[in-house]
mmCIF file of C-alpha atoms in Angstrom:
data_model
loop_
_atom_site.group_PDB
_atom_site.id
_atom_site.type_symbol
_atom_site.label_atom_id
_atom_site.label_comp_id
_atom_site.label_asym_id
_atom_site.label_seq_id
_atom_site.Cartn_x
_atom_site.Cartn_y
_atom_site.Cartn_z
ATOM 1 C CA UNK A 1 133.917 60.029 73.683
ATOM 2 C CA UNK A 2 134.004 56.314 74.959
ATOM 3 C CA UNK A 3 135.573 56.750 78.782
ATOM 4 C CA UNK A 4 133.877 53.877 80.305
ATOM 5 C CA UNK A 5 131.563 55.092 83.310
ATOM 6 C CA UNK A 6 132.043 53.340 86.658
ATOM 7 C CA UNK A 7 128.785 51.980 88.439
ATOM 8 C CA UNK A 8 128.591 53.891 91.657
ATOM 9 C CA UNK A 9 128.544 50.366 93.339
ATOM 10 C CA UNK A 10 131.709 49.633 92.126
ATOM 11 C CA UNK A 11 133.557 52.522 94.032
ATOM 12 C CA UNK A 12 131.491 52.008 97.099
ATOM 13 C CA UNK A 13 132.183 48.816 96.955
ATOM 14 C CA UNK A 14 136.069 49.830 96.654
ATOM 15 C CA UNK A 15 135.856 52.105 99.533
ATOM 16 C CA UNK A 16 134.233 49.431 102.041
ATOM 17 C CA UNK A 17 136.814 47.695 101.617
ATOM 18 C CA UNK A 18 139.472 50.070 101.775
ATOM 19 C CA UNK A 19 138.007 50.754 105.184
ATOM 20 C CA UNK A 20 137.849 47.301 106.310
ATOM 21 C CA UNK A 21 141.597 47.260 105.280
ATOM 22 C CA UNK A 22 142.140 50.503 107.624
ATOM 23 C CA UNK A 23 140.548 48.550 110.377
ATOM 24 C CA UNK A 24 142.705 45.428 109.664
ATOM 25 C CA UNK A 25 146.225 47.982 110.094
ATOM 26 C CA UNK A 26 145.228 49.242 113.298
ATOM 27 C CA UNK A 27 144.214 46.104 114.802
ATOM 28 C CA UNK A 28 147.077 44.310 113.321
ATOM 29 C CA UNK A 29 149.294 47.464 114.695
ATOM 30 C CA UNK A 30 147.902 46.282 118.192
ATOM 31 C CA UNK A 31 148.640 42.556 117.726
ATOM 32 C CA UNK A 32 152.347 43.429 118.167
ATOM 33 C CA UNK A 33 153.958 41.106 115.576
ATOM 34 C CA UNK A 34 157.723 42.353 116.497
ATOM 35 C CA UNK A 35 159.681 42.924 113.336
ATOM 36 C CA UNK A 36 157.152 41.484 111.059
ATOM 37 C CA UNK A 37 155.109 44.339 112.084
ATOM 38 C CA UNK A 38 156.194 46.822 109.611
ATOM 39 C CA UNK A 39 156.290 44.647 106.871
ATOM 40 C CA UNK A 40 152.439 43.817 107.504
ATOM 41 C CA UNK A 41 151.481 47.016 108.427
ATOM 42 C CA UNK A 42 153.066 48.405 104.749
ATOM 43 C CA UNK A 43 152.401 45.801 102.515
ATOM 44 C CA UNK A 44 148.436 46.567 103.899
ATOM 45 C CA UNK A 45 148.841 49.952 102.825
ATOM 46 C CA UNK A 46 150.218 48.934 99.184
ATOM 47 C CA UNK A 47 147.334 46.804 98.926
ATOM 48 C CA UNK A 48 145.306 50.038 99.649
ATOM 49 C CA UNK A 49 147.228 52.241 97.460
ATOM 50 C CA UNK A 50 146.827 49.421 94.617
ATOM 51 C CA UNK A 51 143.060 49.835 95.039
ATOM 52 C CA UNK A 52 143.025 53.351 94.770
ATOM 53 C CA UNK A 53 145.267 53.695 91.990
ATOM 54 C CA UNK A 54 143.457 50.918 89.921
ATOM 55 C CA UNK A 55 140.002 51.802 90.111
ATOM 56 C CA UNK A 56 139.435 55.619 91.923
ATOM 57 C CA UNK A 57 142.394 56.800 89.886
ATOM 58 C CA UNK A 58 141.309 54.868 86.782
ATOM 59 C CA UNK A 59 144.330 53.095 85.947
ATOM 60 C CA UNK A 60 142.289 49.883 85.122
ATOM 61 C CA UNK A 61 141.100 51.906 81.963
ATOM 62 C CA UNK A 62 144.068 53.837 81.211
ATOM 63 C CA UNK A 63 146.124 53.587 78.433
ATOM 64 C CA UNK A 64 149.447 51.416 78.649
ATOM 65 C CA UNK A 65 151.866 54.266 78.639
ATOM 66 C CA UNK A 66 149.923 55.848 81.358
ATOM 67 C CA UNK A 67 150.379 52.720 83.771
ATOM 68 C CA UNK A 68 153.938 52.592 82.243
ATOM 69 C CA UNK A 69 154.299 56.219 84.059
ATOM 70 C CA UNK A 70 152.761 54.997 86.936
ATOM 71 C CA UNK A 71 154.467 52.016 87.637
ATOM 72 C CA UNK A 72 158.150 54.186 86.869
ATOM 73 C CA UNK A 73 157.087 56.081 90.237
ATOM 74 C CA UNK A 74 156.865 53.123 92.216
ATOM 75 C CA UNK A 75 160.216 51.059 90.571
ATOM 76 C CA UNK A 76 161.599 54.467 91.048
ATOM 77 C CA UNK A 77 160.960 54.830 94.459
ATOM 78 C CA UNK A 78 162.203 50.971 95.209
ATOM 79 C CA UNK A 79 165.495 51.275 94.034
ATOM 80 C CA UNK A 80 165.724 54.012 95.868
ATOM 81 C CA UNK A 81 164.837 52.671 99.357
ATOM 82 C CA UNK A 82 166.144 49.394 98.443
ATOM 83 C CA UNK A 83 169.509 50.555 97.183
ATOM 84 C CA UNK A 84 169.869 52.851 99.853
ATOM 85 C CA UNK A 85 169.399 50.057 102.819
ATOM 86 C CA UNK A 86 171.995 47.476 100.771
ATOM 87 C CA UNK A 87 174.102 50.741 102.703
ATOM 88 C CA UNK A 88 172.871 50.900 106.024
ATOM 89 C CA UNK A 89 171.719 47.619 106.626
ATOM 90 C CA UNK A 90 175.665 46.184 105.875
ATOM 91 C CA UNK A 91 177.304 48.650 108.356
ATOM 92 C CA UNK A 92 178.781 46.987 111.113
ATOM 93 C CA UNK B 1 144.650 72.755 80.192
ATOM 94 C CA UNK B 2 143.366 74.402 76.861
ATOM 95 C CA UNK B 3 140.362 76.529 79.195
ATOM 96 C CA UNK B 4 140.252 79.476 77.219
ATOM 97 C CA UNK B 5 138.240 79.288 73.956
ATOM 98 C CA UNK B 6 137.670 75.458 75.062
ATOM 99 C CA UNK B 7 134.359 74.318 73.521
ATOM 100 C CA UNK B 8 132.526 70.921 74.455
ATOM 101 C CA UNK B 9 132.928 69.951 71.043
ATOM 102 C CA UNK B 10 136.253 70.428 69.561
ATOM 103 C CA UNK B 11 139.541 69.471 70.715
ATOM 104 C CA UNK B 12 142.587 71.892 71.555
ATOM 105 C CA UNK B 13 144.037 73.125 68.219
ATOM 106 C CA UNK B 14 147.051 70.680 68.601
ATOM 107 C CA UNK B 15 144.951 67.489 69.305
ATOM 108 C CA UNK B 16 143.545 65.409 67.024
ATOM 109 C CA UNK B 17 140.513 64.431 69.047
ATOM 110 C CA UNK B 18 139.229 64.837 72.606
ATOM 111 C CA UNK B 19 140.474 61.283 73.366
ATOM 112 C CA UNK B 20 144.036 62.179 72.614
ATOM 113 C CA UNK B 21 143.515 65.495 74.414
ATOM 114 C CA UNK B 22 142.342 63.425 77.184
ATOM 115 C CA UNK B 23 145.278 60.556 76.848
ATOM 116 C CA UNK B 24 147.889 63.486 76.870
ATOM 117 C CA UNK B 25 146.287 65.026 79.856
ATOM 118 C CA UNK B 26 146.201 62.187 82.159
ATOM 119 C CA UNK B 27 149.948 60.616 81.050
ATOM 120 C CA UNK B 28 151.036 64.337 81.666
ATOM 121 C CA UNK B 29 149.709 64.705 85.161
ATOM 122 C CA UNK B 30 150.669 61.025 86.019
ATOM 123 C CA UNK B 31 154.317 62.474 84.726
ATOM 124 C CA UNK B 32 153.939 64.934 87.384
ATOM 125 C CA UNK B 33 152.937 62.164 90.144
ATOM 126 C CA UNK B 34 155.663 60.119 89.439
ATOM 127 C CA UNK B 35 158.049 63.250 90.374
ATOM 128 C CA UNK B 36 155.844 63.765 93.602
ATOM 129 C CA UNK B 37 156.547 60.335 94.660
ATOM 130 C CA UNK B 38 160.150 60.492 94.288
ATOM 131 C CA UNK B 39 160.012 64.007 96.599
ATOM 132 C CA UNK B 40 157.976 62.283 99.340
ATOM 133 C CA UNK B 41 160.477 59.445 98.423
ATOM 134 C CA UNK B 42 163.392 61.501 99.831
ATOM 135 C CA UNK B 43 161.657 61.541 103.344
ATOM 136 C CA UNK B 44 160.977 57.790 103.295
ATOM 137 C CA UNK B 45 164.233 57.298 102.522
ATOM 138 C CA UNK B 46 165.593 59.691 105.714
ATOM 139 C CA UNK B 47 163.034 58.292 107.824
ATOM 140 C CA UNK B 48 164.060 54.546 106.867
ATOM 141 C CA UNK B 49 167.324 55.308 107.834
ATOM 142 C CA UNK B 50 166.565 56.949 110.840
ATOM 143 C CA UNK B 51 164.203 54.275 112.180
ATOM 144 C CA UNK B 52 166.247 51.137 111.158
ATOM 145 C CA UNK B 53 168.934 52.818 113.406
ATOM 146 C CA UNK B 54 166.552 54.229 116.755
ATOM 147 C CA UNK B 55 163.898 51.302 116.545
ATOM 148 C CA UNK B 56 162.671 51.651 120.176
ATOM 149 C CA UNK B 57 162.934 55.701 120.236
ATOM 150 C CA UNK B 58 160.862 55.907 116.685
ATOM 151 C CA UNK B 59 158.429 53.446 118.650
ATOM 152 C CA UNK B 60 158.818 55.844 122.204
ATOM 153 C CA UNK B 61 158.171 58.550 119.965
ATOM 154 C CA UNK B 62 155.042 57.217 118.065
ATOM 155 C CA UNK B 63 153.160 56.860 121.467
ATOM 156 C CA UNK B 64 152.885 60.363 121.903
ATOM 157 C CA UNK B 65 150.784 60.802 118.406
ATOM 158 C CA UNK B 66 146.937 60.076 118.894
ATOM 159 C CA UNK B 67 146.552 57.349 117.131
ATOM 160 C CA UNK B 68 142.777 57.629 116.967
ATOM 161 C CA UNK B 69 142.912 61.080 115.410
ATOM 162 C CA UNK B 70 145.531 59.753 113.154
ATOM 163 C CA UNK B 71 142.877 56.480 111.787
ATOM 164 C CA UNK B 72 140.065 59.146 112.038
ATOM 165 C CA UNK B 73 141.936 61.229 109.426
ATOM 166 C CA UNK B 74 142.904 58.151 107.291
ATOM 167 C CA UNK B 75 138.952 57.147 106.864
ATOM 168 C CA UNK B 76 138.546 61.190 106.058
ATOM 169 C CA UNK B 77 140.588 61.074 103.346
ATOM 170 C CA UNK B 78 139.563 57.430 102.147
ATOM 171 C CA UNK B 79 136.101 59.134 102.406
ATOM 172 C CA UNK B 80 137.398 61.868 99.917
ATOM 173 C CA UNK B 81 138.619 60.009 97.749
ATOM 174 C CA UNK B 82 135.468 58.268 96.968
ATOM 175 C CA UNK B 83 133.519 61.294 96.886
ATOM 176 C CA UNK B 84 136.125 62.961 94.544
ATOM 177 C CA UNK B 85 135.944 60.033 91.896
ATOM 178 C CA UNK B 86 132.203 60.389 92.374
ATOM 179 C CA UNK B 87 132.722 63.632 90.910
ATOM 180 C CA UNK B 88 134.504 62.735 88.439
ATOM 181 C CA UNK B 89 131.979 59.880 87.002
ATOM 182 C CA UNK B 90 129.337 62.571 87.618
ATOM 183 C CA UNK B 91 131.575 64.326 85.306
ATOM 184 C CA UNK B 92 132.013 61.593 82.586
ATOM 185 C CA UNK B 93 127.830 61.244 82.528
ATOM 186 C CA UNK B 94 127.396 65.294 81.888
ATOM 187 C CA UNK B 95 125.628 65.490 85.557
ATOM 188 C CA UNK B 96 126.379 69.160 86.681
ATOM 189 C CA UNK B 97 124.726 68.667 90.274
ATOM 190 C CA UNK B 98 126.445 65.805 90.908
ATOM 191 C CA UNK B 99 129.955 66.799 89.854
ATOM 192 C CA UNK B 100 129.210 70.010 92.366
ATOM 193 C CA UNK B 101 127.728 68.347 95.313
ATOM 194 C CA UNK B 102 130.595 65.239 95.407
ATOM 195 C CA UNK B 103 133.576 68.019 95.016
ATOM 196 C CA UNK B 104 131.455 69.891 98.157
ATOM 197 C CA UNK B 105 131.969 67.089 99.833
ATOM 198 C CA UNK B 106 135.548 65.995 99.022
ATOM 199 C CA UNK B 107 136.266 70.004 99.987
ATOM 200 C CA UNK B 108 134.434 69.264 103.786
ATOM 201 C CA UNK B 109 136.224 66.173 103.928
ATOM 202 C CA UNK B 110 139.640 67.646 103.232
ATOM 203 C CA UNK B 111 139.214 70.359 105.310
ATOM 204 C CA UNK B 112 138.132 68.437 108.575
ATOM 205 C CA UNK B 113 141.251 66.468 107.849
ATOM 206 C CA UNK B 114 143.123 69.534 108.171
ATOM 207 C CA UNK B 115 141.200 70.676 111.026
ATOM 208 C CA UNK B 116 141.992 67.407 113.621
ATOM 209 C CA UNK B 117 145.954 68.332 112.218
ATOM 210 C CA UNK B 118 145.930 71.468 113.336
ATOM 211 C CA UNK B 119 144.483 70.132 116.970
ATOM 212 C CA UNK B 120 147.238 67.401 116.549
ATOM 213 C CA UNK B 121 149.803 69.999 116.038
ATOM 214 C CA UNK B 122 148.351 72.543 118.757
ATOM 215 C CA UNK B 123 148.382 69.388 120.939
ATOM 216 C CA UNK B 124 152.170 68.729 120.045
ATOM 217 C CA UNK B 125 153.307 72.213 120.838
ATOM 218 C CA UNK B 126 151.888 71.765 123.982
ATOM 219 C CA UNK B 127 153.503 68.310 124.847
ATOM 220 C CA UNK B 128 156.941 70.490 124.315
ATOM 221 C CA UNK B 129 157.685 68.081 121.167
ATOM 222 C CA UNK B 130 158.125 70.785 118.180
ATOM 223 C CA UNK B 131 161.745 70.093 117.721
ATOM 224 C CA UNK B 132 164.286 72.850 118.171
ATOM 225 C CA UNK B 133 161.896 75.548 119.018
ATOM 226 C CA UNK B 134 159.634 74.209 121.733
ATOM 227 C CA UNK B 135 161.259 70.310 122.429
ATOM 228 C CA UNK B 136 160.740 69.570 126.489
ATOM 229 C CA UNK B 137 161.805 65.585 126.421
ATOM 230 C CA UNK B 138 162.570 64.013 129.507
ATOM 231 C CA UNK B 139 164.779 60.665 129.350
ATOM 232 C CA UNK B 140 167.741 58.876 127.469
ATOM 233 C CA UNK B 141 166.246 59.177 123.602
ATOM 234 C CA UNK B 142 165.762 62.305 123.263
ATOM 235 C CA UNK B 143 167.700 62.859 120.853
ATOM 236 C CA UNK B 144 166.194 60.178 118.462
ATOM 237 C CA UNK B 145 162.731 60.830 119.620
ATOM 238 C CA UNK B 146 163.341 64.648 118.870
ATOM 239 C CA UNK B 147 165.111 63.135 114.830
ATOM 240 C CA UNK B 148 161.270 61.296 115.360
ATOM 241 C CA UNK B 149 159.372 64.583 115.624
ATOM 242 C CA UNK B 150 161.550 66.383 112.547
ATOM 243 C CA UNK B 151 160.656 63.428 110.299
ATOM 244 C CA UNK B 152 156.520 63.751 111.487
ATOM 245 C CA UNK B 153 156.420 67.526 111.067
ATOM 246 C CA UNK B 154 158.356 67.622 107.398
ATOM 247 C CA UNK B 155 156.458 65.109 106.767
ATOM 248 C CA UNK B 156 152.849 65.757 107.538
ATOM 249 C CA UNK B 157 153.594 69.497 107.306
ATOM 250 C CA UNK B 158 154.515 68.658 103.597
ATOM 251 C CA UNK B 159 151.630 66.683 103.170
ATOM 252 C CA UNK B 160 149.265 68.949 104.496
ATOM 253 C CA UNK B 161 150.454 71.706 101.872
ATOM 254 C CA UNK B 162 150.129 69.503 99.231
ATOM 255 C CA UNK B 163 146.106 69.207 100.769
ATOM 256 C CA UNK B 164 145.808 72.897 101.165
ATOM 257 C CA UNK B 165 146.533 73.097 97.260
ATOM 258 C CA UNK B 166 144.662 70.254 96.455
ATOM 259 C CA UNK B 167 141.880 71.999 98.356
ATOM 260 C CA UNK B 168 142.195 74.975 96.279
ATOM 261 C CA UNK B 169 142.274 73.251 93.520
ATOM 262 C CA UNK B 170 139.087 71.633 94.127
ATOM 263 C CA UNK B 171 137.387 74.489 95.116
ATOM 264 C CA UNK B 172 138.090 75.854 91.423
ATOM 265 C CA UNK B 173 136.669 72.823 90.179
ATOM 266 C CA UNK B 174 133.783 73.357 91.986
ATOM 267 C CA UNK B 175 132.892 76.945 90.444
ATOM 268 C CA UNK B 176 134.080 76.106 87.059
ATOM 269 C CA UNK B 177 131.595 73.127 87.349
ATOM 270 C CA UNK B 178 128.956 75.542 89.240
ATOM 271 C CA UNK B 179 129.619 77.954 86.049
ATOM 272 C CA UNK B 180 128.706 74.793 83.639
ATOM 273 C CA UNK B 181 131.927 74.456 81.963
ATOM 274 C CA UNK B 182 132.579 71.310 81.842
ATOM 275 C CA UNK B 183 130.484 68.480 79.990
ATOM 276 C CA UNK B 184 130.943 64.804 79.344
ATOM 277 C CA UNK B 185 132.538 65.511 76.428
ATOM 278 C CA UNK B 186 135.444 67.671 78.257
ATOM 279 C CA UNK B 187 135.502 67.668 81.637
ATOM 280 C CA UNK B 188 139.632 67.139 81.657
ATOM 281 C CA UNK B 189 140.411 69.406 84.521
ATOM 282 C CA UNK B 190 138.139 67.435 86.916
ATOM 283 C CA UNK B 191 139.751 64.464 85.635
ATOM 284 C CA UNK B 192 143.300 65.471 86.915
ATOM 285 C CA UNK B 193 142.243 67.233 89.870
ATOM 286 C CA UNK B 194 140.910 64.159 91.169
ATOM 287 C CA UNK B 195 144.204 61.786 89.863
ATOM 288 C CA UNK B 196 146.242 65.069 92.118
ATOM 289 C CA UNK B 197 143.739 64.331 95.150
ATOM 290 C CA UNK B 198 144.136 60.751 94.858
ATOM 291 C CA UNK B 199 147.519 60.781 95.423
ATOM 292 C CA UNK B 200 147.692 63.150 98.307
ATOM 293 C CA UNK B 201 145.193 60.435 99.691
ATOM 294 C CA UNK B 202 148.162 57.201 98.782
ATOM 295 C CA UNK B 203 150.766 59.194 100.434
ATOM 296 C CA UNK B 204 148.912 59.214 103.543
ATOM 297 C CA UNK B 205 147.879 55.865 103.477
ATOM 298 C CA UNK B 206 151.993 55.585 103.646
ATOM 299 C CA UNK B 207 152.157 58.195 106.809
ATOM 300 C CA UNK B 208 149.846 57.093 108.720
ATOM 301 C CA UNK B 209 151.389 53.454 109.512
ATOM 302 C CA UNK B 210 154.755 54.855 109.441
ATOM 303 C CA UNK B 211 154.112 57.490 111.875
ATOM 304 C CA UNK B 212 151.302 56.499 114.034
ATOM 305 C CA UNK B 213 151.702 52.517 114.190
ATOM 306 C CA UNK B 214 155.635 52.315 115.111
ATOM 307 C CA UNK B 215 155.657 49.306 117.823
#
């Protein structure tokens, strides 16, 4: 079976700097930015959650219907936030 | 998950190969991902809502989480999800010690996450903010600090079951691999484990700004 193996410098590589991007959100949670603040503090996180997803959860080697799945969650999940606040955030 | 009468050699009698076993395993638990996202969805969505209309409560409400506990618990889980995909490349290079040991880990890991929630939650009831049963909240947002605390407990409290089985599930893993049988031809189950711990991992990464960093 060819599944390509993953030097172990490679993920601890991935997880430094998934930690140095934890210590970025909290210090950036501290900086007090106003309303940019959430926007910063989640598109952080996405970054984070790209990192995991591409190389811990091996979507970098996956097949393309796999990250055609996994990308569905996250389109999914947009339209439904996104629809949902074209609602709230045009109420008087 | 063909276990029973699953050799290292052969596939499952409806695969062609081990490759397309594995293919069909991961796009079937990614499948099941996707459907977990859109059921954590559904609180993001409430708790969107709910914030976008009580900005300064949500923040009032946010101060009374530890923050510290809740960044201590983020680099927990970061922490098991490296050690979890180290099990899972110790499983793709046939390494039976190091598949065990890295899934030992990911198990402490998990579990002291679960430990500092269970202080966080002690320390909640305590503070009077377990809404509806136990909610003593002095001053004029209550009420949206007390919509605050519903959101946090579903929330976490849903995540944290989701760790409890991913915990269990791991701790399968880790006699099935103590019990050698898995190999680097088939080692599927740690495979998906892992891509189910993962995740439980993202969706915090999701929490922990969104309940801990408000203002």
């Amino acid at each position: 079976m060819n599944i390509p193996v993953t030097p172990v410098r490679t993920y601890l590589g991935v997880a430094a700097l998934l930690m140095a991007l934890l210590i970025l959100t909290v210090v950036v949670a501290d900086l007090n930015l106003g309303p940019a603040g959430p926007f910063v503090a989640l598109s952080i996180a996405m970054v984070k959650a790209g990192l995991v997803a591409t190389w811990f959860m091996h979507l970098r080697h996956a097949a393309a219907l796999t990250r055609l799945f996994a990308l569905s969650g996250v389109a999914l999940l947009a339209i439904l936030i996104g629809l949902t606040l074209t609602d709230y955030l045009s109420r008087a | 998950m063909a276990m029973h009468g699953q050799t290292f050699d052969e596939p499952a009698m409806q695969f062609a190969d081990l490759r397309q076993q594995r293919e069909a395993a991961e796009l079937g638990m990614w499948g099941f991902l996707t459907t977990e996202v859109l059921l954590f969805g559904g609180l993001f969505v409430a708790y969107t809502i709910y914030r976008t209309h009580h900005p300064e409560a949500f923040a009032e409400a946010s101060h009374h989480l530890h923050r510290s506990l809740g960044t201590i618990n983020t680099a927990l889980l970061l922490g098991s999800s490296l050690t979890v995909a180290l099990a899972v490349r110790a499983a793709r290079v046939g390494s039976r010690r190091g598949t065990s040991l890295f899934l030992l880990l990911t198990l402490m890991l998990g579990g002291s996450f679960l430990g500092i929630k269970a202080m966080e939650y002690s320390a909640e009831w305590s503070a009077g903010l377990i809404p509806g049963i136990a909610f003593r909240y002095e001053g004029a947002n209550a009420a949206p600090v007390e919509l605050f605390f519903v959101l946090y407990f579903a929330m976490t409290g849903l995540h944290a079951l989701h760790m409890v089985a991913g915990l269990g599930v791991i701790a399968v893993l880790l006699v099935l691999s103590l019990r050698r049988r898995f190999s680097r031809s088939w080692h599927n189950p740690v495979e998906m484990g892992g891509l189910y711990w993962h995740f439980v991992d993202v969706v915090w990464l999701f929490l922990f700004p969104l309940l801990y960093l408000v203002g």
